[in-house]
CSV table of C-alpha atoms and ligand atoms in Angstrom, one decimal:
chain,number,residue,atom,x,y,z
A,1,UNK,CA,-17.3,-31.4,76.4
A,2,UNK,CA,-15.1,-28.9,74.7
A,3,UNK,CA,-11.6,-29.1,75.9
A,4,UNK,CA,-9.5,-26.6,78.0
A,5,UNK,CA,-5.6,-26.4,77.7
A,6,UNK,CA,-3.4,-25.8,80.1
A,7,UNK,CA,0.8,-25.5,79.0
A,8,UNK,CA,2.9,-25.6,82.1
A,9,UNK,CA,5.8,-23.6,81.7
A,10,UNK,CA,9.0,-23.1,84.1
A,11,UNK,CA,11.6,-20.9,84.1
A,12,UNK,CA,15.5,-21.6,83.7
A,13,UNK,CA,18.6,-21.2,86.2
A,14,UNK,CA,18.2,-17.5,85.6
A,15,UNK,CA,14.5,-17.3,87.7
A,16,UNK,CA,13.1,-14.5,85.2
A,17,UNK,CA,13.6,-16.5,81.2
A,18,UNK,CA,11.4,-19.7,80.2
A,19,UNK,CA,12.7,-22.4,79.1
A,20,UNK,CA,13.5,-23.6,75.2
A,21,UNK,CA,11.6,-26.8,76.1
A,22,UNK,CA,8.8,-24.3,78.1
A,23,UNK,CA,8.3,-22.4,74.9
A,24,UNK,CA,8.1,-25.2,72.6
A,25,UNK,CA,5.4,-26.8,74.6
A,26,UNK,CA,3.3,-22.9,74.2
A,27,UNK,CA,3.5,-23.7,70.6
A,28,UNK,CA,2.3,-27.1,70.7
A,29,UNK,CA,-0.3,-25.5,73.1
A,30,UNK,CA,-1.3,-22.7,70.8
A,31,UNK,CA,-1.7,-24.9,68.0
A,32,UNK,CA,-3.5,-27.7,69.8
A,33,UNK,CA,-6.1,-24.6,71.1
A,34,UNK,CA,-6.6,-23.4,67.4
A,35,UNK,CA,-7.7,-26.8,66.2
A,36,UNK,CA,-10.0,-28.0,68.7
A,37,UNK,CA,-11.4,-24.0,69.2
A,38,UNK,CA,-10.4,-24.9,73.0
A,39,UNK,CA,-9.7,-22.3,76.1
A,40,UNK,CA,-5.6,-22.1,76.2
A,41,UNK,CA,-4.1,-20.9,79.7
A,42,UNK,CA,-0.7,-20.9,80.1
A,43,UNK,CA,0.8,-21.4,83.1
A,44,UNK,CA,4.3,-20.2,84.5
A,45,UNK,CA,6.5,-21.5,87.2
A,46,UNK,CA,9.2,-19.0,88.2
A,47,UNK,CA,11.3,-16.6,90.5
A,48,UNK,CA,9.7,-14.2,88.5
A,49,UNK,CA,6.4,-15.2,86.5
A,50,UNK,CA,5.8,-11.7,85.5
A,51,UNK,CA,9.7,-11.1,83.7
A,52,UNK,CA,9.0,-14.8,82.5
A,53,UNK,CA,5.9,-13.8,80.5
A,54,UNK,CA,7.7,-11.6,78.6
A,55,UNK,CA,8.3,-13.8,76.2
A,56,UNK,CA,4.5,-15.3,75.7
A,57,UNK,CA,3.5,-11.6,74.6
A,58,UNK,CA,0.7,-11.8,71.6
A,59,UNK,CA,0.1,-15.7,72.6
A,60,UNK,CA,-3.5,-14.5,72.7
A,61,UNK,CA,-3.8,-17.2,76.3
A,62,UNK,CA,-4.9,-16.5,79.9
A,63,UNK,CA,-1.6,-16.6,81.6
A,64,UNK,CA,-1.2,-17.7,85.1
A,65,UNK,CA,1.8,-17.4,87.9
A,66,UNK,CA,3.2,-18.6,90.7
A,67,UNK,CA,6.1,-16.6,91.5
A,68,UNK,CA,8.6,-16.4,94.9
A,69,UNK,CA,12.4,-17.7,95.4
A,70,UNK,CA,11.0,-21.1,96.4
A,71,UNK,CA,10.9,-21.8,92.7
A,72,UNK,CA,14.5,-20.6,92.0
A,73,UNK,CA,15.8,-24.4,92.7
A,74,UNK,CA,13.8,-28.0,91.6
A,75,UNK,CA,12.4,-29.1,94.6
A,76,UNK,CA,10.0,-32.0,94.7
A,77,UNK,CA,7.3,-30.1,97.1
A,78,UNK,CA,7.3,-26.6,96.3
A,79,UNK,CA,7.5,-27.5,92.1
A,80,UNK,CA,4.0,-30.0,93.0
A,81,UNK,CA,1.9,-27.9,95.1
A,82,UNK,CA,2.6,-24.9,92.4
A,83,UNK,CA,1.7,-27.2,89.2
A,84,UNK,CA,-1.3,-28.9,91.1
A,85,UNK,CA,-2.4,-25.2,92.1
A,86,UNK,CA,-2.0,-24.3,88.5
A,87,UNK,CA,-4.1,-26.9,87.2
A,88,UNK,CA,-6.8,-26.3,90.2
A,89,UNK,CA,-6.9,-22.7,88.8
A,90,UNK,CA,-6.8,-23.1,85.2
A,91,UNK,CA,-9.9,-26.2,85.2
A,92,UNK,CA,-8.0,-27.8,82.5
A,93,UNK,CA,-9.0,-31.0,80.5
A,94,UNK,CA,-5.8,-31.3,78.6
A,95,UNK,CA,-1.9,-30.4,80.2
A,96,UNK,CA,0.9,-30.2,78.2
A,97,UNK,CA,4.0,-30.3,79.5
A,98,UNK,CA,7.5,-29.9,79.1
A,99,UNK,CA,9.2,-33.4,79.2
A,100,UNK,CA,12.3,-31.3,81.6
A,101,UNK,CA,14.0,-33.4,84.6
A,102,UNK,CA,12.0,-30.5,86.1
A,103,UNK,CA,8.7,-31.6,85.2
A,104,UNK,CA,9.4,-35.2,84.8
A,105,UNK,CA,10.2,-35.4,88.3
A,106,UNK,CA,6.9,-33.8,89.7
A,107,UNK,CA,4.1,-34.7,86.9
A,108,UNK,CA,2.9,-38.2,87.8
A,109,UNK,CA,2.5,-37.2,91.5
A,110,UNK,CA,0.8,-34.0,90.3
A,111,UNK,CA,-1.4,-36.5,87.7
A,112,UNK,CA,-2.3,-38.4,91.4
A,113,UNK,CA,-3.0,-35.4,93.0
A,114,UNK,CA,-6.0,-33.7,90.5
A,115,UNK,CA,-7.3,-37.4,89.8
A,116,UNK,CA,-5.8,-37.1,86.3
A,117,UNK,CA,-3.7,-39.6,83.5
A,118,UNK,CA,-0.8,-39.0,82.6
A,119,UNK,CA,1.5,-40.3,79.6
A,120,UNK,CA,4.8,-39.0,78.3
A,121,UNK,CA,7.9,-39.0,76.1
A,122,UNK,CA,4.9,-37.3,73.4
A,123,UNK,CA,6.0,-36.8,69.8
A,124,UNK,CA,3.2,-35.9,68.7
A,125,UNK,CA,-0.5,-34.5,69.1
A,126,UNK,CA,-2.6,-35.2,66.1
A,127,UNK,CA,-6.4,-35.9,65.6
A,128,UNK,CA,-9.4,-33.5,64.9
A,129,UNK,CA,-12.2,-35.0,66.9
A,130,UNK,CA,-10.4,-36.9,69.4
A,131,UNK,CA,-6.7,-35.8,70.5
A,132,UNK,CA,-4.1,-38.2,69.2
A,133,UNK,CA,-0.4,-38.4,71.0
A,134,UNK,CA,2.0,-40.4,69.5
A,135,UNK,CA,4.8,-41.6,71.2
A,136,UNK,CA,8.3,-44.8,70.6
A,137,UNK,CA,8.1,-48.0,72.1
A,138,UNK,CA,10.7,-50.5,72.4
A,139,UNK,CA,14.3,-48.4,71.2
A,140,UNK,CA,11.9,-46.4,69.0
A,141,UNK,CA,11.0,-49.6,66.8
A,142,UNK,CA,7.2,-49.3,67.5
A,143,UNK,CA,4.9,-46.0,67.6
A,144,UNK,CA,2.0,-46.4,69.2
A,145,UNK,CA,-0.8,-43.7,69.1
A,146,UNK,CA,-2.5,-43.4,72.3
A,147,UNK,CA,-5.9,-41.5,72.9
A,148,UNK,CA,-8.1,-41.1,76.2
A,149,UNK,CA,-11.3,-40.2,77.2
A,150,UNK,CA,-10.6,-39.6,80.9
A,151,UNK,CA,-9.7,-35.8,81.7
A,152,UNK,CA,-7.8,-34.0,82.8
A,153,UNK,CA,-5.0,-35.8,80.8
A,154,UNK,CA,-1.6,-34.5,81.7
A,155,UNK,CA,1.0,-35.1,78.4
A,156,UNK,CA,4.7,-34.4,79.0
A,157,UNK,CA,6.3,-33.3,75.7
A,158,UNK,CA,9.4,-34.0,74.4
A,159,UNK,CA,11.8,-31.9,73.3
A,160,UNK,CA,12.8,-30.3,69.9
A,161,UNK,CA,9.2,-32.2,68.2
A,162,UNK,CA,8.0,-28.4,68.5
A,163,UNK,CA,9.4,-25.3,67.6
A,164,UNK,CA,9.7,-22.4,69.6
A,165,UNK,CA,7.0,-19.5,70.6
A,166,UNK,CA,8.4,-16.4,69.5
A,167,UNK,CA,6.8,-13.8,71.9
A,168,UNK,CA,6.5,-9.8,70.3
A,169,UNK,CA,4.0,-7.7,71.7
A,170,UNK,CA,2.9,-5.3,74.8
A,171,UNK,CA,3.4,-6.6,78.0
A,172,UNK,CA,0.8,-9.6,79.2
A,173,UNK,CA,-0.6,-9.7,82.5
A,174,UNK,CA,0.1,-12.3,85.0
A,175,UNK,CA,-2.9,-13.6,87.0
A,176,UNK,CA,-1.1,-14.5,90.3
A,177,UNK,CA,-2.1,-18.3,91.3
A,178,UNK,CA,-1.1,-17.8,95.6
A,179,UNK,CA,-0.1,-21.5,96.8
A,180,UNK,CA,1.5,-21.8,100.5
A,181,UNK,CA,5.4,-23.1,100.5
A,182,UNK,CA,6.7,-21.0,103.0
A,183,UNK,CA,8.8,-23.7,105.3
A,184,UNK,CA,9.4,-26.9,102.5
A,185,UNK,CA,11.2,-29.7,104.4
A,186,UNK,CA,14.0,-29.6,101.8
A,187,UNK,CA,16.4,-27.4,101.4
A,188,UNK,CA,18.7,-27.1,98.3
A,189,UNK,CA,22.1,-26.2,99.6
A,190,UNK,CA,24.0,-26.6,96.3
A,191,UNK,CA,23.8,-28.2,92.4
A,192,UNK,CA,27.2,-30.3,91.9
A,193,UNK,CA,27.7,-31.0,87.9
A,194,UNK,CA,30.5,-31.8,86.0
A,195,UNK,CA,33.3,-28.6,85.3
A,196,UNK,CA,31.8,-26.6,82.3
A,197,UNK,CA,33.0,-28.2,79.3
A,198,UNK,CA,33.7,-31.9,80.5
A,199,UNK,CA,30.5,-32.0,79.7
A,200,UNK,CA,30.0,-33.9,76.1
A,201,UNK,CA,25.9,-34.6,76.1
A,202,UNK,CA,24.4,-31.8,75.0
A,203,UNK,CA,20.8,-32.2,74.0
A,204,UNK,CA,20.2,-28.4,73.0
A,205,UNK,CA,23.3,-28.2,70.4
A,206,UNK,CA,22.1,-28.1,66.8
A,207,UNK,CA,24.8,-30.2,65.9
A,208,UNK,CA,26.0,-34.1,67.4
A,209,UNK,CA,29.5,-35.3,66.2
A,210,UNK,CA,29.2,-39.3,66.3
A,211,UNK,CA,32.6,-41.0,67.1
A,212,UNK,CA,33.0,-44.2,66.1
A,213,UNK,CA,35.3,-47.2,67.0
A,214,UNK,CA,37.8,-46.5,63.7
A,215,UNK,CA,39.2,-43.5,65.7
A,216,UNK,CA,41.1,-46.2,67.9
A,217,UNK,CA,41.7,-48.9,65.0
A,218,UNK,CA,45.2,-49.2,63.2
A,219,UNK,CA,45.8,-46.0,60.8
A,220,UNK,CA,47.5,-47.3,57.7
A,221,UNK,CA,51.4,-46.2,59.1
A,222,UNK,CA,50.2,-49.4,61.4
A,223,UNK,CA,49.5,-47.3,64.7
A,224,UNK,CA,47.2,-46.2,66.6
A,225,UNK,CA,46.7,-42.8,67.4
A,226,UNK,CA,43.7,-42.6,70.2
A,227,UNK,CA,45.1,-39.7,71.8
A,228,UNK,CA,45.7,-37.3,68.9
A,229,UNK,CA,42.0,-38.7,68.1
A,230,UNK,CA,41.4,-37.7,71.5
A,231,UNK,CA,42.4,-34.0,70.9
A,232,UNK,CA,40.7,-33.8,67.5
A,233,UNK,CA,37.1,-34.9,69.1
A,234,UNK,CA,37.4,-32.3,72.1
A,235,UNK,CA,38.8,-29.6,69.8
A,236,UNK,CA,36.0,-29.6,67.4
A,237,UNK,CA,33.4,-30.2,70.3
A,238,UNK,CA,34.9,-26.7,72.2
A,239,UNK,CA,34.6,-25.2,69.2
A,240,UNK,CA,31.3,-25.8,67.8
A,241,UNK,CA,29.2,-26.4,71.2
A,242,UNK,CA,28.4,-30.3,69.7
A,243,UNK,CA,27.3,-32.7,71.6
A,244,UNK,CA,29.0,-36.2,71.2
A,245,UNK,CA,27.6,-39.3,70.6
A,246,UNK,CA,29.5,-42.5,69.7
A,247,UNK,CA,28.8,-46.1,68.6
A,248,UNK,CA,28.4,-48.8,70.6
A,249,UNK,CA,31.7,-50.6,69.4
A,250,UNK,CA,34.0,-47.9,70.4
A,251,UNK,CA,32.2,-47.3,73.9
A,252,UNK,CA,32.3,-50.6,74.3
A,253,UNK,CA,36.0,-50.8,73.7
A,254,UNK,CA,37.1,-50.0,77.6
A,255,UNK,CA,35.7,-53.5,78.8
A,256,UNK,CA,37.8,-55.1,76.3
A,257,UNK,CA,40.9,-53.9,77.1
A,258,UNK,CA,41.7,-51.8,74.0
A,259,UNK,CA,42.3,-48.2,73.3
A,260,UNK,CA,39.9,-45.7,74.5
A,261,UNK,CA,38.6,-42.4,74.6
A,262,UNK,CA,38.4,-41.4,78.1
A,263,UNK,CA,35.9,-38.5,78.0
A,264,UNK,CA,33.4,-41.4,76.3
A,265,UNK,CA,30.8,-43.6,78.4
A,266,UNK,CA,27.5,-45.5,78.0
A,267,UNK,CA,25.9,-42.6,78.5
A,268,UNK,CA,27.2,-41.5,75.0
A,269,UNK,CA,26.1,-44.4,72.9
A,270,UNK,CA,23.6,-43.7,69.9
A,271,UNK,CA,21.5,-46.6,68.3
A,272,UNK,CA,19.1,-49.6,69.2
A,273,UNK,CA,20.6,-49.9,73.0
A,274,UNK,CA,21.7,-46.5,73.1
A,275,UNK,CA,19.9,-42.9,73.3
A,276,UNK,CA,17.9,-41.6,69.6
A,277,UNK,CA,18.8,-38.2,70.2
A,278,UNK,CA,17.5,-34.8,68.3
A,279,UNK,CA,19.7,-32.7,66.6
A,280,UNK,CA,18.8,-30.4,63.4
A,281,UNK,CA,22.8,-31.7,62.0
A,282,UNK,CA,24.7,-34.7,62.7
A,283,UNK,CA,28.4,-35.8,61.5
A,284,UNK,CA,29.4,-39.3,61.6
A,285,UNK,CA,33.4,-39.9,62.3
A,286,UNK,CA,35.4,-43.7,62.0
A,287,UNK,CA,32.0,-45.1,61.8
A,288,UNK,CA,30.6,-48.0,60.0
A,289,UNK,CA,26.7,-46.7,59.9
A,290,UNK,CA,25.7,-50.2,60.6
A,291,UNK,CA,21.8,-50.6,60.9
A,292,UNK,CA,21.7,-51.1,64.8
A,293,UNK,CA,23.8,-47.6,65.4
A,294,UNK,CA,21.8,-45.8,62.7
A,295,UNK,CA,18.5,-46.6,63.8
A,296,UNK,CA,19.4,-44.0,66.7
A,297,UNK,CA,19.7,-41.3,64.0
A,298,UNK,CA,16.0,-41.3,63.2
A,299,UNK,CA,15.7,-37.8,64.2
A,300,UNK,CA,18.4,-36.4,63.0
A,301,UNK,CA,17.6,-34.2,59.6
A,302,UNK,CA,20.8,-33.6,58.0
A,303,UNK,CA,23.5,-36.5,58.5
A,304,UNK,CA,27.0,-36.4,57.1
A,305,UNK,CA,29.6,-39.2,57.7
A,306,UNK,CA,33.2,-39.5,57.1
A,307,UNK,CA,34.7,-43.0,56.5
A,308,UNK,CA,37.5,-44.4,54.6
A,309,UNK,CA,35.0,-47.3,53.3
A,310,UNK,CA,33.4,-45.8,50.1
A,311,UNK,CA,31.2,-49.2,51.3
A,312,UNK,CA,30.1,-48.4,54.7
A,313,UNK,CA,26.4,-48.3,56.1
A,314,UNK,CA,26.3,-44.5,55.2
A,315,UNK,CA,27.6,-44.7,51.5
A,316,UNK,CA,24.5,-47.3,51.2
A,317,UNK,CA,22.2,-44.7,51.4
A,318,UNK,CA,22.0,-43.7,54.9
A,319,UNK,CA,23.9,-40.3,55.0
A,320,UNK,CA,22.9,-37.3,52.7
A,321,UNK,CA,26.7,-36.7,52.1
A,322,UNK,CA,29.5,-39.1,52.5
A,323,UNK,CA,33.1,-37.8,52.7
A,324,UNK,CA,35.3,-40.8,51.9
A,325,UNK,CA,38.3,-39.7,53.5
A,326,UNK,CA,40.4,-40.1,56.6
A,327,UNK,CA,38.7,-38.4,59.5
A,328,UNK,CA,42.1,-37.4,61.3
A,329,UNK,CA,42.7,-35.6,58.1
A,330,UNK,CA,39.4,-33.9,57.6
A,331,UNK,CA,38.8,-32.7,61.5
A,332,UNK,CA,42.5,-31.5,61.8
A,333,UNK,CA,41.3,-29.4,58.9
A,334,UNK,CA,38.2,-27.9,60.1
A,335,UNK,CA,39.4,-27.5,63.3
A,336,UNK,CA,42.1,-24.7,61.5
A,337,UNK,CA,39.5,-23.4,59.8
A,338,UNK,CA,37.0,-23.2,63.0
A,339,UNK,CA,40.4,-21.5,64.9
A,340,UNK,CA,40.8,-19.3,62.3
A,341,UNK,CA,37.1,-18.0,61.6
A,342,UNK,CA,37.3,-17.8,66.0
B,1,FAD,C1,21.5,-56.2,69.4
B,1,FAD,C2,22.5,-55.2,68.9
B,1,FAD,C3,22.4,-53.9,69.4
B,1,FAD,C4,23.3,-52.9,69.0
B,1,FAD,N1,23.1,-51.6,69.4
B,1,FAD,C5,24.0,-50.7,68.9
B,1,FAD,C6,23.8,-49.3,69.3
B,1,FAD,O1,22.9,-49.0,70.1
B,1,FAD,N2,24.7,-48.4,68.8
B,1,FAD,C7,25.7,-48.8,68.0
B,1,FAD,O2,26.5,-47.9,67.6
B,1,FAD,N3,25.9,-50.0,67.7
B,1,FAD,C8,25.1,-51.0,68.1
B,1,FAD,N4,25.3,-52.3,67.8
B,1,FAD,C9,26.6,-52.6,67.1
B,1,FAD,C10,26.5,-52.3,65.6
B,1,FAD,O3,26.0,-53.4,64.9
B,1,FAD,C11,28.0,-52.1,65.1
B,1,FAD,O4,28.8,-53.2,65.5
B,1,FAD,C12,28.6,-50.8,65.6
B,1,FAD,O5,27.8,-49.7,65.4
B,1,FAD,C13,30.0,-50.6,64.9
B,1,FAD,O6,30.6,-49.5,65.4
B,1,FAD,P1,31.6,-48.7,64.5
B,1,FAD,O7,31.0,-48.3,63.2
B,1,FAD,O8,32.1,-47.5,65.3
B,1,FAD,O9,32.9,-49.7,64.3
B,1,FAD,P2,33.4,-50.5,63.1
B,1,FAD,O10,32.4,-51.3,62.5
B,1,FAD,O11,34.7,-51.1,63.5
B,1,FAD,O12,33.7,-49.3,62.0
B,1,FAD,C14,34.7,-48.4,62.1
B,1,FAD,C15,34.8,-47.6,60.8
B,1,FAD,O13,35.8,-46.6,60.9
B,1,FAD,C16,36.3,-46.5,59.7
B,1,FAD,N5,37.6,-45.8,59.8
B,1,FAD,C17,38.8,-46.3,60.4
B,1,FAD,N6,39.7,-45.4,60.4
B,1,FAD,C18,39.2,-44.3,59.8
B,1,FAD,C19,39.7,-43.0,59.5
B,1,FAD,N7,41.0,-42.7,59.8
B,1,FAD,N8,38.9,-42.1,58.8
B,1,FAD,C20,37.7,-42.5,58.5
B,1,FAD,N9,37.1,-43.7,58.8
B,1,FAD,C21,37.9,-44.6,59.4
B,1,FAD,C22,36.4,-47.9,59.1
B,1,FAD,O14,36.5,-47.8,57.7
B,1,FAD,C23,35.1,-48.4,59.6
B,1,FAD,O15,34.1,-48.2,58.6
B,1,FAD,C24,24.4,-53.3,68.1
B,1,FAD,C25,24.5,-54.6,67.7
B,1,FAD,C26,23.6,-55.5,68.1
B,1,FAD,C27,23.8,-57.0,67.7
């Protein structure tokens, strides 16, 4: 049976502008319909579907909408009952989807709901007769390669495998998908997140600035300095948008009793037991590059590292460049520079 694809798309916090993620997955769509000559619908989850499609002009797909200020907030019922409609309308064997909190939240019970499968945390979509997804198993030691007959077949995509659709063209027009949400039980009074710019993980930066545990060791005057390292770390971050990673030994360090970084948690951790994140740069600070920390830089394309060790991890081949200097030196630096290009 030939296949038909379906890319669920939603909109940001503005109502009217898809998401990065959303437009990524209309690539992978796109690209997915070429090779297997397959049907490719996009649909679109928004305020406003038709501002939203702007950006899929010359995709060449059917597009679909559900519009209305229901969708202006995530909620559980309203977000379901528009992607099950979606689906409904499109008839689609395959459904790629953005791997967003959004989506995450809603696919499996949408999956239940059109007696579909579902799998996600996708890397990939290979295969010419039969579609292959790839996606990491076990701290991103294993890849296993996963393939189904049953349709439909729902695939929630991660993020930055893709790159974006750039939309030019004339003006597409939305086919309006009408689903009934007019009293959910939910009501979203509010979104509490951290105070703009406490906030150090950011997945969407190009670049992640690794700290490591060296930043609150002994400096050779025989001190430690964690709070001018402290300042350093969140000058270059404001600067530069980059989100902040760190080894396990220096997040580790609070439980211990020794000096810490108080903007750094768990959450923050890159390696084995911590996150593998995606960046197009990263820059390693005060850290060893030991195998178990590195292993979380799989994804990351261009890596630089600054340690005092001309024998760390890094120098051994696991950095492109390796500045073997002292870090407080080197970021007091670029931060002057970064001031005075600002
Ligand atoms: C099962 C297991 C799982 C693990 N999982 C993880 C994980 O997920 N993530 C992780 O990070 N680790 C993990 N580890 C720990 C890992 O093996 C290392 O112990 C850890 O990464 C070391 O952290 P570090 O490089 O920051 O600290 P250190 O090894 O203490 O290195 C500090 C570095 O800073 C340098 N330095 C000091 N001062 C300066 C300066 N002024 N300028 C420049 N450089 C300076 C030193 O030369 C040194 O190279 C795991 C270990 C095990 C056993």
């Amino acid at each position: 049976m030939p296949e038909s694809i379906l890319v669920l798309t939603h909109a940001d916090e503005t109502g009217s502008t898809l998401t990065k993620g959303s437009l990524e997955v209309v690539y992978a769509g796109k690209e997915l319909a070429g090779r297997f000559c397959a049907q490719l619908t996009i649909g679109i989850l928004a305020v406003d579907a038709d501002a939203a499609a702007k950006s899929l002009a010359g995709s060449g797909a059917r597009i679909l909408g559900v519009s209305g200020e229901v969708f202006a907030q995530a909620r559980y019922a309203s977000d379901a009952a528009a992607c099950e409609a979606l689906c409904n309308a499109a008839q689609a064997t395959i459904v790629l989807v953005p791997q967003s909190s959004r989506m995450a939240r809603v696919a499996a019970g949408v999956a239940h709901r059109i007696g579909g499968s579902i799998d996600t945390h996708i890397t990939s979509i290979r295969g010419n007769s039969d579609i292959e997804v790839s996606r990491w198993f076990y701290r991103q030691r294993i890849e296993a390669v996963v393939t189904r007959s049953p349709r439909p077949w729902i695939l929630l995509i991660e993020s930055g495998v893709y790159p974006s659709l750039m939309g030019a063209g004339p003006d597409v027009a939305v086919e309006k998908v009408a689903i009934d949400v007019s009293a959910p039980r939910t009501t979203v009074i509010g979104t509490r997140a951290p105070a703009k710019g406490t906030q150090t993980i950011r997945p969407d930066a190009k670049m992640l600035f690794v700290a490591g545990a060296g930043w609150t060791k002994k400096q050779p005057d025989g001190q430690v300095h964690a709070s001018e390292a402290g300042d350093l770390i969140l000058g270059f971050l404001q600067k530069t948008g980059a989100s902040l990673g760190s080894s396990k030994s220096l997040v580790d360090q609070g439980g211990d009793g020794e000096p810490v970084l108080p903007f750094l948690t768990h959450l923050n951790q890159v390696g084995q037991t911590g996150s593998t994140p995606r960046h197009v740069k990263g820059l390693a600070t005060c850290c060893h590059g030991e195998e178990p920390h590195v292993v979380g830089w799989r994804f990351i394309s261009e890596r630089r590292a600054i340690s005092l060790d001309s024998n760390c991890g890094w120098a051994r081949g696991k950095a492109d460049v390796v500045y073997v200097a002292d870090a407080f030196k080197v970021m007091a630096k670029v931060n002057e520079l970064l001031s005075s290009k600002a």
